[in-house]
Coordinates of C-alpha atoms and ligand atoms in Angstrom, one line a residue:
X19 CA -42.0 73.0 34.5
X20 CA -40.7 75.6 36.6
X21 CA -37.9 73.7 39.3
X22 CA -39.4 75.4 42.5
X23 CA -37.7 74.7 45.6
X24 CA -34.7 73.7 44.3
X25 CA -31.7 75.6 44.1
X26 CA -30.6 76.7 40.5
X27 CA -27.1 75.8 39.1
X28 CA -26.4 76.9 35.5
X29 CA -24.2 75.1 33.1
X30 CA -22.6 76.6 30.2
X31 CA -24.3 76.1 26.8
X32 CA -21.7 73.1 26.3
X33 CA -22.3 71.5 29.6
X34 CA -26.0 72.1 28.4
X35 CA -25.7 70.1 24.7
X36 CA -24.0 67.5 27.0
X37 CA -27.1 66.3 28.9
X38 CA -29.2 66.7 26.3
X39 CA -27.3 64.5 24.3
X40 CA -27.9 62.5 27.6
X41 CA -24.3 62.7 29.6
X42 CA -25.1 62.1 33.6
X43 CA -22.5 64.4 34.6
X44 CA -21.1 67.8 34.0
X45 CA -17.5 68.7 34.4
X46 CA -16.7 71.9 36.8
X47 CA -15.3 73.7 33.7
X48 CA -19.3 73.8 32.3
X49 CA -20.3 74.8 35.7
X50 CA -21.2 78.6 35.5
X51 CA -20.2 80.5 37.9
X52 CA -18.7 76.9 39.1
X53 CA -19.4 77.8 43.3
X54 CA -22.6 79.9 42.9
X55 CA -25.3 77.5 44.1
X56 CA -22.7 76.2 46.5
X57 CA -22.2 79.8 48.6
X58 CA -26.1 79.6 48.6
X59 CA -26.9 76.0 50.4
X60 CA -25.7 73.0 51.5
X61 CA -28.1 71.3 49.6
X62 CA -27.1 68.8 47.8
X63 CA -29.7 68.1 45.3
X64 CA -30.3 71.1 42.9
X65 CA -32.3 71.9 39.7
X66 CA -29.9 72.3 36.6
X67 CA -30.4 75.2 33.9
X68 CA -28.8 76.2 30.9
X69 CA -27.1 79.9 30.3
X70 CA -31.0 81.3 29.0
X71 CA -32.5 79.8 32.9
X72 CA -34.3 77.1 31.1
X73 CA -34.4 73.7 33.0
X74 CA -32.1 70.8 32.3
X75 CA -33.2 68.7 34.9
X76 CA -32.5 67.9 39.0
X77 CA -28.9 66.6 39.7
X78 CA -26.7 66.1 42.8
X79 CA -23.8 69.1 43.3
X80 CA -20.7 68.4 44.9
X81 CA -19.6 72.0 44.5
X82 CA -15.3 71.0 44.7
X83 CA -15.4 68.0 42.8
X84 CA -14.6 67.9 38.9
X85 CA -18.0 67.1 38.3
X86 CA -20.2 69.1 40.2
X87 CA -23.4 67.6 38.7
X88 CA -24.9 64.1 38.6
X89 CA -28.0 63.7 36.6
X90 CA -30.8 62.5 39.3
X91 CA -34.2 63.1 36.9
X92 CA -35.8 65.1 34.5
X93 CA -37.4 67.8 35.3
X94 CA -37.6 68.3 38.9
X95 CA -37.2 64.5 40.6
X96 CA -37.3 64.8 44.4
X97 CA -34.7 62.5 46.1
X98 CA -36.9 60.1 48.4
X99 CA -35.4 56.8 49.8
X100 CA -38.4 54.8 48.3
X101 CA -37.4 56.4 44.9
X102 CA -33.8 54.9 45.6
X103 CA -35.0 51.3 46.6
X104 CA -37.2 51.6 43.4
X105 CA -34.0 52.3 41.2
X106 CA -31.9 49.5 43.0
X107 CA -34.9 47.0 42.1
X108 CA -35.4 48.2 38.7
X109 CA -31.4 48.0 37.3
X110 CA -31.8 44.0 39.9
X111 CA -34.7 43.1 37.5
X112 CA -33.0 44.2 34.4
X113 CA -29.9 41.7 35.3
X114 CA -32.6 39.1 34.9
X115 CA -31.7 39.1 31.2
X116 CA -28.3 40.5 31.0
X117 CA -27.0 37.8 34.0
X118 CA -29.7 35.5 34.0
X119 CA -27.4 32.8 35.3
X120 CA -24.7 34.5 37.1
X121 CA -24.0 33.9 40.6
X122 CA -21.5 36.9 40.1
X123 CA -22.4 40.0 38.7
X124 CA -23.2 43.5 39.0
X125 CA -26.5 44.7 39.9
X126 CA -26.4 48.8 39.8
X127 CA -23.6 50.2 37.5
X128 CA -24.1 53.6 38.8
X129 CA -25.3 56.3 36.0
X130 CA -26.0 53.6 33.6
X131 CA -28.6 52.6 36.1
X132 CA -29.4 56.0 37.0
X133 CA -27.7 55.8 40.2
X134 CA -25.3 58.6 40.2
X135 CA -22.0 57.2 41.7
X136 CA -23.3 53.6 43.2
X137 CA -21.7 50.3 42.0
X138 CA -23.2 47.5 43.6
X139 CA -21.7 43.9 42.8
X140 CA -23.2 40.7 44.0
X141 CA -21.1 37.8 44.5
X142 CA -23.0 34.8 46.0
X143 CA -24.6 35.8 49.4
X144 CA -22.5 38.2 49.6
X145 CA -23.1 42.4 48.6
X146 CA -20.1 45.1 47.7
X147 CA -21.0 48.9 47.5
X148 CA -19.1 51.5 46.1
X149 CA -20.5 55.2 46.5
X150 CA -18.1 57.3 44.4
X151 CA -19.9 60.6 44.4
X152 CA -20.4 62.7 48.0
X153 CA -24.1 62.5 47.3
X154 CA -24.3 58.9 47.3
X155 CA -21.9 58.7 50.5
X156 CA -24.4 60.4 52.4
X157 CA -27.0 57.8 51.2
X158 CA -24.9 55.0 52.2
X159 CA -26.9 53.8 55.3
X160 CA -30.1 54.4 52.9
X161 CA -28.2 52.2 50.7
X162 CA -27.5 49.6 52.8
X163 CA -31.2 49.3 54.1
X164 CA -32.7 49.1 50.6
X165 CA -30.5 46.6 49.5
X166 CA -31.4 44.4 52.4
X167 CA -34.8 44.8 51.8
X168 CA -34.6 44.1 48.6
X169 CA -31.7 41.0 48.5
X170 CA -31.8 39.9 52.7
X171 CA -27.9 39.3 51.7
X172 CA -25.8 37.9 54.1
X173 CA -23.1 40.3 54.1
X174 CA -22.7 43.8 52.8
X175 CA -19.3 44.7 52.4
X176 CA -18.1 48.4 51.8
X177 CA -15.4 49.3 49.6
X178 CA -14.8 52.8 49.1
X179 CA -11.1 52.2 49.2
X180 CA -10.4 53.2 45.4
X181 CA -8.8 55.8 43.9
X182 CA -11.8 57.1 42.3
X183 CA -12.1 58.3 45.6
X184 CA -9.0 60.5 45.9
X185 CA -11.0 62.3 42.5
X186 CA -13.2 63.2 44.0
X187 CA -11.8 64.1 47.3
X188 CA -13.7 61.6 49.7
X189 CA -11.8 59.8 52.1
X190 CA -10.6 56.0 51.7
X191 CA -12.5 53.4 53.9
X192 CA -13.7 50.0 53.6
X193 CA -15.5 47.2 56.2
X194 CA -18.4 45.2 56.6
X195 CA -21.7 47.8 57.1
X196 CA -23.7 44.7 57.4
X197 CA -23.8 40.9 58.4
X198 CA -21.2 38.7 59.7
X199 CA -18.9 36.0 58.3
X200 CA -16.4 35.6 56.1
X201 CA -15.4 37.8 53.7
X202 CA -13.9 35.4 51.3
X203 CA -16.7 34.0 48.9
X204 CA -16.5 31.0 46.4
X205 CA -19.0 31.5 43.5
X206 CA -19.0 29.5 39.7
X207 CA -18.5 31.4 36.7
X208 CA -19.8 29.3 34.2
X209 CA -17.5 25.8 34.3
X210 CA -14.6 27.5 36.8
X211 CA -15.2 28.2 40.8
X212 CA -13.8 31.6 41.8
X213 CA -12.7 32.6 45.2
X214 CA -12.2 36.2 46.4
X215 CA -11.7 38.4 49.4
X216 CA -14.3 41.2 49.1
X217 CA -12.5 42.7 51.6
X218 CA -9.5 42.6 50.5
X219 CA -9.1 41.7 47.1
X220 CA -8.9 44.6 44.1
X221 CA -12.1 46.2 42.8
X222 CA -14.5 44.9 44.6
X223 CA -13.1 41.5 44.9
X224 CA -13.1 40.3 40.8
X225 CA -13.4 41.6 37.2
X226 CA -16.8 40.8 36.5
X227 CA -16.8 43.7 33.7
X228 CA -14.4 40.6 32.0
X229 CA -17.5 37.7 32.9
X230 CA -18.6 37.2 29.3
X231 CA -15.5 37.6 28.0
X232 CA -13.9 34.8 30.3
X233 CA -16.8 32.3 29.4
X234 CA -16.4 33.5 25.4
X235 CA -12.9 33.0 25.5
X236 CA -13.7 29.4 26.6
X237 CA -14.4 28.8 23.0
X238 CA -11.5 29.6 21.5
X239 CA -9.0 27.3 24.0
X240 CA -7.1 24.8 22.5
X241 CA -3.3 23.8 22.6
X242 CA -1.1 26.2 24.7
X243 CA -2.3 29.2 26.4
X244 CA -0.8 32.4 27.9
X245 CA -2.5 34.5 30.1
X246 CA -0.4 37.2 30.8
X247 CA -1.9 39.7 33.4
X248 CA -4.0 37.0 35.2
X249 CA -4.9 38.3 38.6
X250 CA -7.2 35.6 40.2
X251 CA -6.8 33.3 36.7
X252 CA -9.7 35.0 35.1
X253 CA -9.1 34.1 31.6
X254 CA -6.4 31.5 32.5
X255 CA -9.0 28.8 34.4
X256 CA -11.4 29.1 31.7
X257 CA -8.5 28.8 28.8
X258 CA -7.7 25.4 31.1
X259 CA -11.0 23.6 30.5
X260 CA -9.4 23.6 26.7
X261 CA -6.1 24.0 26.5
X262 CA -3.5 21.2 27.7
X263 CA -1.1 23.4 29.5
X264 CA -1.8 27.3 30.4
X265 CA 0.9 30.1 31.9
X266 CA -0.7 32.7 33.7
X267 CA 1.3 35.8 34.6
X268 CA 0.9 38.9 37.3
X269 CA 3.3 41.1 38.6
X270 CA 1.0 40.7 42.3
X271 CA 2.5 38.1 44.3
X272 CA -1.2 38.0 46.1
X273 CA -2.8 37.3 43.1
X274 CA -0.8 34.7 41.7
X275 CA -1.3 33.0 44.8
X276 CA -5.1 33.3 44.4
X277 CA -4.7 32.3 41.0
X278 CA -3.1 29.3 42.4
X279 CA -5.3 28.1 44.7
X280 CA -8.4 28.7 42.1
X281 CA -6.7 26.6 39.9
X282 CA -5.9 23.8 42.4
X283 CA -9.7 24.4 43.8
X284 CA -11.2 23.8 40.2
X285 CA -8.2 20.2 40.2
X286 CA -6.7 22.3 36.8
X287 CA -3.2 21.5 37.3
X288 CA -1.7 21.9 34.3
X289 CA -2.3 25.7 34.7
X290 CA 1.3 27.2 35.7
X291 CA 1.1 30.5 37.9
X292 CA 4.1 32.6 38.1
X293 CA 4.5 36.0 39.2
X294 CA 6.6 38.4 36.5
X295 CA 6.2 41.3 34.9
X296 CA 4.3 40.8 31.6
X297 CA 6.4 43.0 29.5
X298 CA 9.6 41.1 30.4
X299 CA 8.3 37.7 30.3
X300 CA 6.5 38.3 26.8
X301 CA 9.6 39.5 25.4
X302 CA 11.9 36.0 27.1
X303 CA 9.5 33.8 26.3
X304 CA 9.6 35.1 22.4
X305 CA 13.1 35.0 22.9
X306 CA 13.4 31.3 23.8
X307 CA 11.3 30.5 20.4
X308 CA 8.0 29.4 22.8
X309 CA 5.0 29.4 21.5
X310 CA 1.1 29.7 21.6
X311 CA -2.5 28.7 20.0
X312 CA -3.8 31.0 22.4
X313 CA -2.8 34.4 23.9
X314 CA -4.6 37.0 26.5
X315 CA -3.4 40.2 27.3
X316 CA -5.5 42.1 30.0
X317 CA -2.8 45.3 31.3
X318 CA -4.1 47.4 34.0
X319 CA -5.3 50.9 32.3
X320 CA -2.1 52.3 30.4
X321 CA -3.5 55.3 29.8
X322 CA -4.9 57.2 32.6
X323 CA -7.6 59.5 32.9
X324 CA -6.9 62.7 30.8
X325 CA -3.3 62.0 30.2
X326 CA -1.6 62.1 27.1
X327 CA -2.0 59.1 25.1
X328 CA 1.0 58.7 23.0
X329 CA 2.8 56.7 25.7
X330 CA -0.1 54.3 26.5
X331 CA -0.6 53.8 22.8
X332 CA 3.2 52.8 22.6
X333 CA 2.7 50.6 25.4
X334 CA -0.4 48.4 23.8
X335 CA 1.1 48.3 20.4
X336 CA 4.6 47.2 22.3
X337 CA 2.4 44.5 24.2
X338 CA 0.1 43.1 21.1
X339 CA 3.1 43.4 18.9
X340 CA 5.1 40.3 21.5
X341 CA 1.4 38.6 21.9
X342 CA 1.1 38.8 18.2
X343 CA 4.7 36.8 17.9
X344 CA 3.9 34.5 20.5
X345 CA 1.4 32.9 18.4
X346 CA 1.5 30.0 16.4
X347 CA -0.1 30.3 12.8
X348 CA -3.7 30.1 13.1
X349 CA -3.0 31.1 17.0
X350 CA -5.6 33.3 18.9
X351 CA -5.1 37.0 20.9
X352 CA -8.1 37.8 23.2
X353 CA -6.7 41.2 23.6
X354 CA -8.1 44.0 25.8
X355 CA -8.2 47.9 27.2
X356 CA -9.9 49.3 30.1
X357 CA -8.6 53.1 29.6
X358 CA -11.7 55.2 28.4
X359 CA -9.1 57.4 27.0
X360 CA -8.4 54.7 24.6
X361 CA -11.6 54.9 22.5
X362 CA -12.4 51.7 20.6
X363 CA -11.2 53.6 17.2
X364 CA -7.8 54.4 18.9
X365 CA -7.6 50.8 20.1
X366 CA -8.1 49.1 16.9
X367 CA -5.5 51.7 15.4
X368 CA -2.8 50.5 17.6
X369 CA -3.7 46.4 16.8
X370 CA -3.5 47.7 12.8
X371 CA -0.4 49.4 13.5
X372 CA 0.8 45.9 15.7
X373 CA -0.1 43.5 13.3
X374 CA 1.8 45.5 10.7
X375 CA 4.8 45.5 12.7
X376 CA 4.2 41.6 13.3
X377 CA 3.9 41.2 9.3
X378 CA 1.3 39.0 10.1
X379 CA -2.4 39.3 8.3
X380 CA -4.7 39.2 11.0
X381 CA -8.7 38.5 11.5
X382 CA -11.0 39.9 13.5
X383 CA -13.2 37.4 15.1
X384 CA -14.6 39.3 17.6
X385 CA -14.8 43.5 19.1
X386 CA -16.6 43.5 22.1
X387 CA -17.0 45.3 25.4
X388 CA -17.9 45.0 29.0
X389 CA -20.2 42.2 30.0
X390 CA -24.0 43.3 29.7
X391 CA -24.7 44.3 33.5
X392 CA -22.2 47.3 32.8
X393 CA -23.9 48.7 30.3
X394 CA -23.0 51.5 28.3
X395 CA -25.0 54.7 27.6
X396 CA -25.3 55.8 24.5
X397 CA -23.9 58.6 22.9
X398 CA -21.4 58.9 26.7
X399 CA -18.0 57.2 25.4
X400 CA -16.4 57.7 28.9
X401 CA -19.0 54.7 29.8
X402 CA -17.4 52.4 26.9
X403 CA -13.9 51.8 28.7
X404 CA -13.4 48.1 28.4
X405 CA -12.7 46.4 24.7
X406 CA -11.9 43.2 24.3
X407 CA -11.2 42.4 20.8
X408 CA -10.6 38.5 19.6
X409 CA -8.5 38.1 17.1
X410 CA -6.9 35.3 14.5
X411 CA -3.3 35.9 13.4
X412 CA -2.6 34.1 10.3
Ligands
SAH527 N1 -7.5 39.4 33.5 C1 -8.0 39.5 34.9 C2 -7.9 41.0 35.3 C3 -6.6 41.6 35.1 S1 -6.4 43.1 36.0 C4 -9.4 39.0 34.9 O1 -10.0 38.8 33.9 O2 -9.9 38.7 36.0 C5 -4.8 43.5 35.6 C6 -3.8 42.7 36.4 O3 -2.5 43.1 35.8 C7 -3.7 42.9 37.9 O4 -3.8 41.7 38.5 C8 -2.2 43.5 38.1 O5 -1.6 42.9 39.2 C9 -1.5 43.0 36.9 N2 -0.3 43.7 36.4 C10 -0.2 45.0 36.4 N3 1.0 45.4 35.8 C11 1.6 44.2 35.4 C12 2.8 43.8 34.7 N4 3.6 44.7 34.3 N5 3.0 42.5 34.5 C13 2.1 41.6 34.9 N6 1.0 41.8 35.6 C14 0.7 43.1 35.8

């Protein structure tokens, strides 16, 4: 099929294997000349070829950001509004089975969903959107409209405040775009009631890429518990349904005090919040010969996008290495990553190369990933960032 109308944007023969091996995006390096289509129009949707002129499909360009092309369709796939709502209703339906009974969860997980660069997370009554591609941004009132069509939500919060942002060079801003009321929300995650600030809270108000792995972990609670970069008490509320006492750690003064007030809201009072730095406290608490049956370690990203890696490898296998000694025989790590950079090969070399250090044999019990409503696309390891890998040290 010939992609009349469109403007044509070529991609180098390596940008061209990329989407066929179906990758949403293509880097500005496989862009070819990278401004050409971009001197031509300000259109923003374009049909992609490869270096011979044959047709790779319709995308969005952002000529100056690093990636210059998001997949949109095969072929050539007109951008329509009804084609957007369609989308939104499509990746809602498909949550039926992947959050059937979720009252938190995400709903579009951008180019998963085939929504290049639109996040849109559900908590209660409440909608967050996230449009992290300059495409999407000037779809955001389209957006908004389909969404209340499609949910009638109370609120629609905005929160294009992240640094995925700065990336791509689009301004920071956040607010309500629709509704009124508060923006803090209360919503149940399985046994445990959650409250966040969509407005002002991280993300877009929780982790509900760590939903699955919160309830899983539930299984594993017994004894003590240490939940040592807690934010809102994610894994440390849950561990509290099983465990008799649980410490949970974050460096955010805010989020501890969320934390607090969860765990006081859900009556778990023997659920400790205190705010330190991980690293430190792991290494005192070692120190003064405590102990645990159960032991979650959650760090923010150590290794950033395309930096070098040796230094965030150091810094997991320095952090499972104290979780690792901090459990009692038989004890539990619930142990995870959300750097891309770290692939799930690299990750599980750092725990070898932990438990070796530990001189403890160790068992894995469980590897897994992101909850199901942030799916990964196959054969695209950027889209597999988070691990979470459960493990038994003997
Ligand atoms: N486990 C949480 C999400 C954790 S996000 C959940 O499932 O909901 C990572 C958290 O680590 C953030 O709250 C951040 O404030 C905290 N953090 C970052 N560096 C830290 C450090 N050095 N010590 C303790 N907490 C830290």
């Amino acid at each position: 099929m010939k992609p009349a109308g469109l403007p044509r944007v070529a991609v180098s023969s390596h940008g061209a294997a990329r989407l066929r091996a179906g990758e949403p995006w293509v880097w500005r390096s496989d862009v070819t000349p990278p401004r050409a289509a971009g001197a031509e129009t300000d259109a923003d949707l374009v049909a992609v070829v490869d270096p011979r002129g044959k047709p790779l499909g319709t995308a969005f360009f952002a000529p100056d950001s690093p990636i210059p092309l998001r997949v949109w369709g095969p072929g050539v796939t007109p951008y329509t509004d009804e084609e957007l709502r369609r989308r939104l209703r499509d990746a809602h339906d498909r949550r039926r089975a992947t959050a059937a009974a979720a009252a938190a969860y995400r709903v579009a997980h951008a180019e998963a969903d085939g929504l290049p660069g639109l996040i849109v997370d559900r908590y209660a009554d409440a909608l967050v959107v996230q449009t992290l591609c300059a495409a999407m941004d000037r779809r955001e009132a389209a957006v908004v409209a389909a969404l209340r069509d499609l949910f009638a939500p109370r609120l629609v919060v905005l929160r294009n405040d992240g640094a995925a942002r700065d990336f791509e060079g689009l301004p920071r801003r956040k607010g309500v775009v629709h509704g009124a009321g508060p923006t803090r929300v209360t919503y149940a995650e399985g046994e445990v009631r959650f409250t966040v600030d969509l407005l002002e809270d991280a993300k877009t108000g929780g982790f509900l890429d760590q939903r699955e792995n919160h309830l899983r972990t539930r299984r594993y609670a017994h004894g003590t518990g240490l939940d040592a970069f807690t934010y809102h008490g994610g894994f440390a509320l849950h561990l509290a349904r099983g465990c008799e006492h649980v410490l949970a750690l974050d460096e955010s003064a805010p989020a501890i005090e969320r934390a607090r007030a969860n765990a006081a809201d859900n009556g778990l009072t023997h659920v400790e919040c205190r705010v330190a730095n991980a690293f430190d406290a792991l290494r005192e608490l070692e120190g003064q010969g405590t102990r645990y049956d159960v032991v979650v370690l959650d760090p923010p990203a150590l290794a950033k996008r395309r930096g070098p890696l040796t230094a965030a490898e150091r810094g997991y296998r320095e952090l499972n290495l104290r979780g690792l000694r901090l459990l009692r025989p038989g004890g539990v790590l619930v142990t995870c990553s959300c750097s891309a950079q770290m692939t799930p090969t690299r990750f599980e070399g750092v725990l070898v190369e932990a438990a070796g250090l530990a001189g403890r044999p160790v068992q894995v019990l469980e590897r897994r990933g992101a909850a199901a409503d942030h799916p990964v696309l196959l054969g695209v390891p950027a889209t597999e960032y988070l691990k979470c890998w459960i493990l038994r040290a003997l």
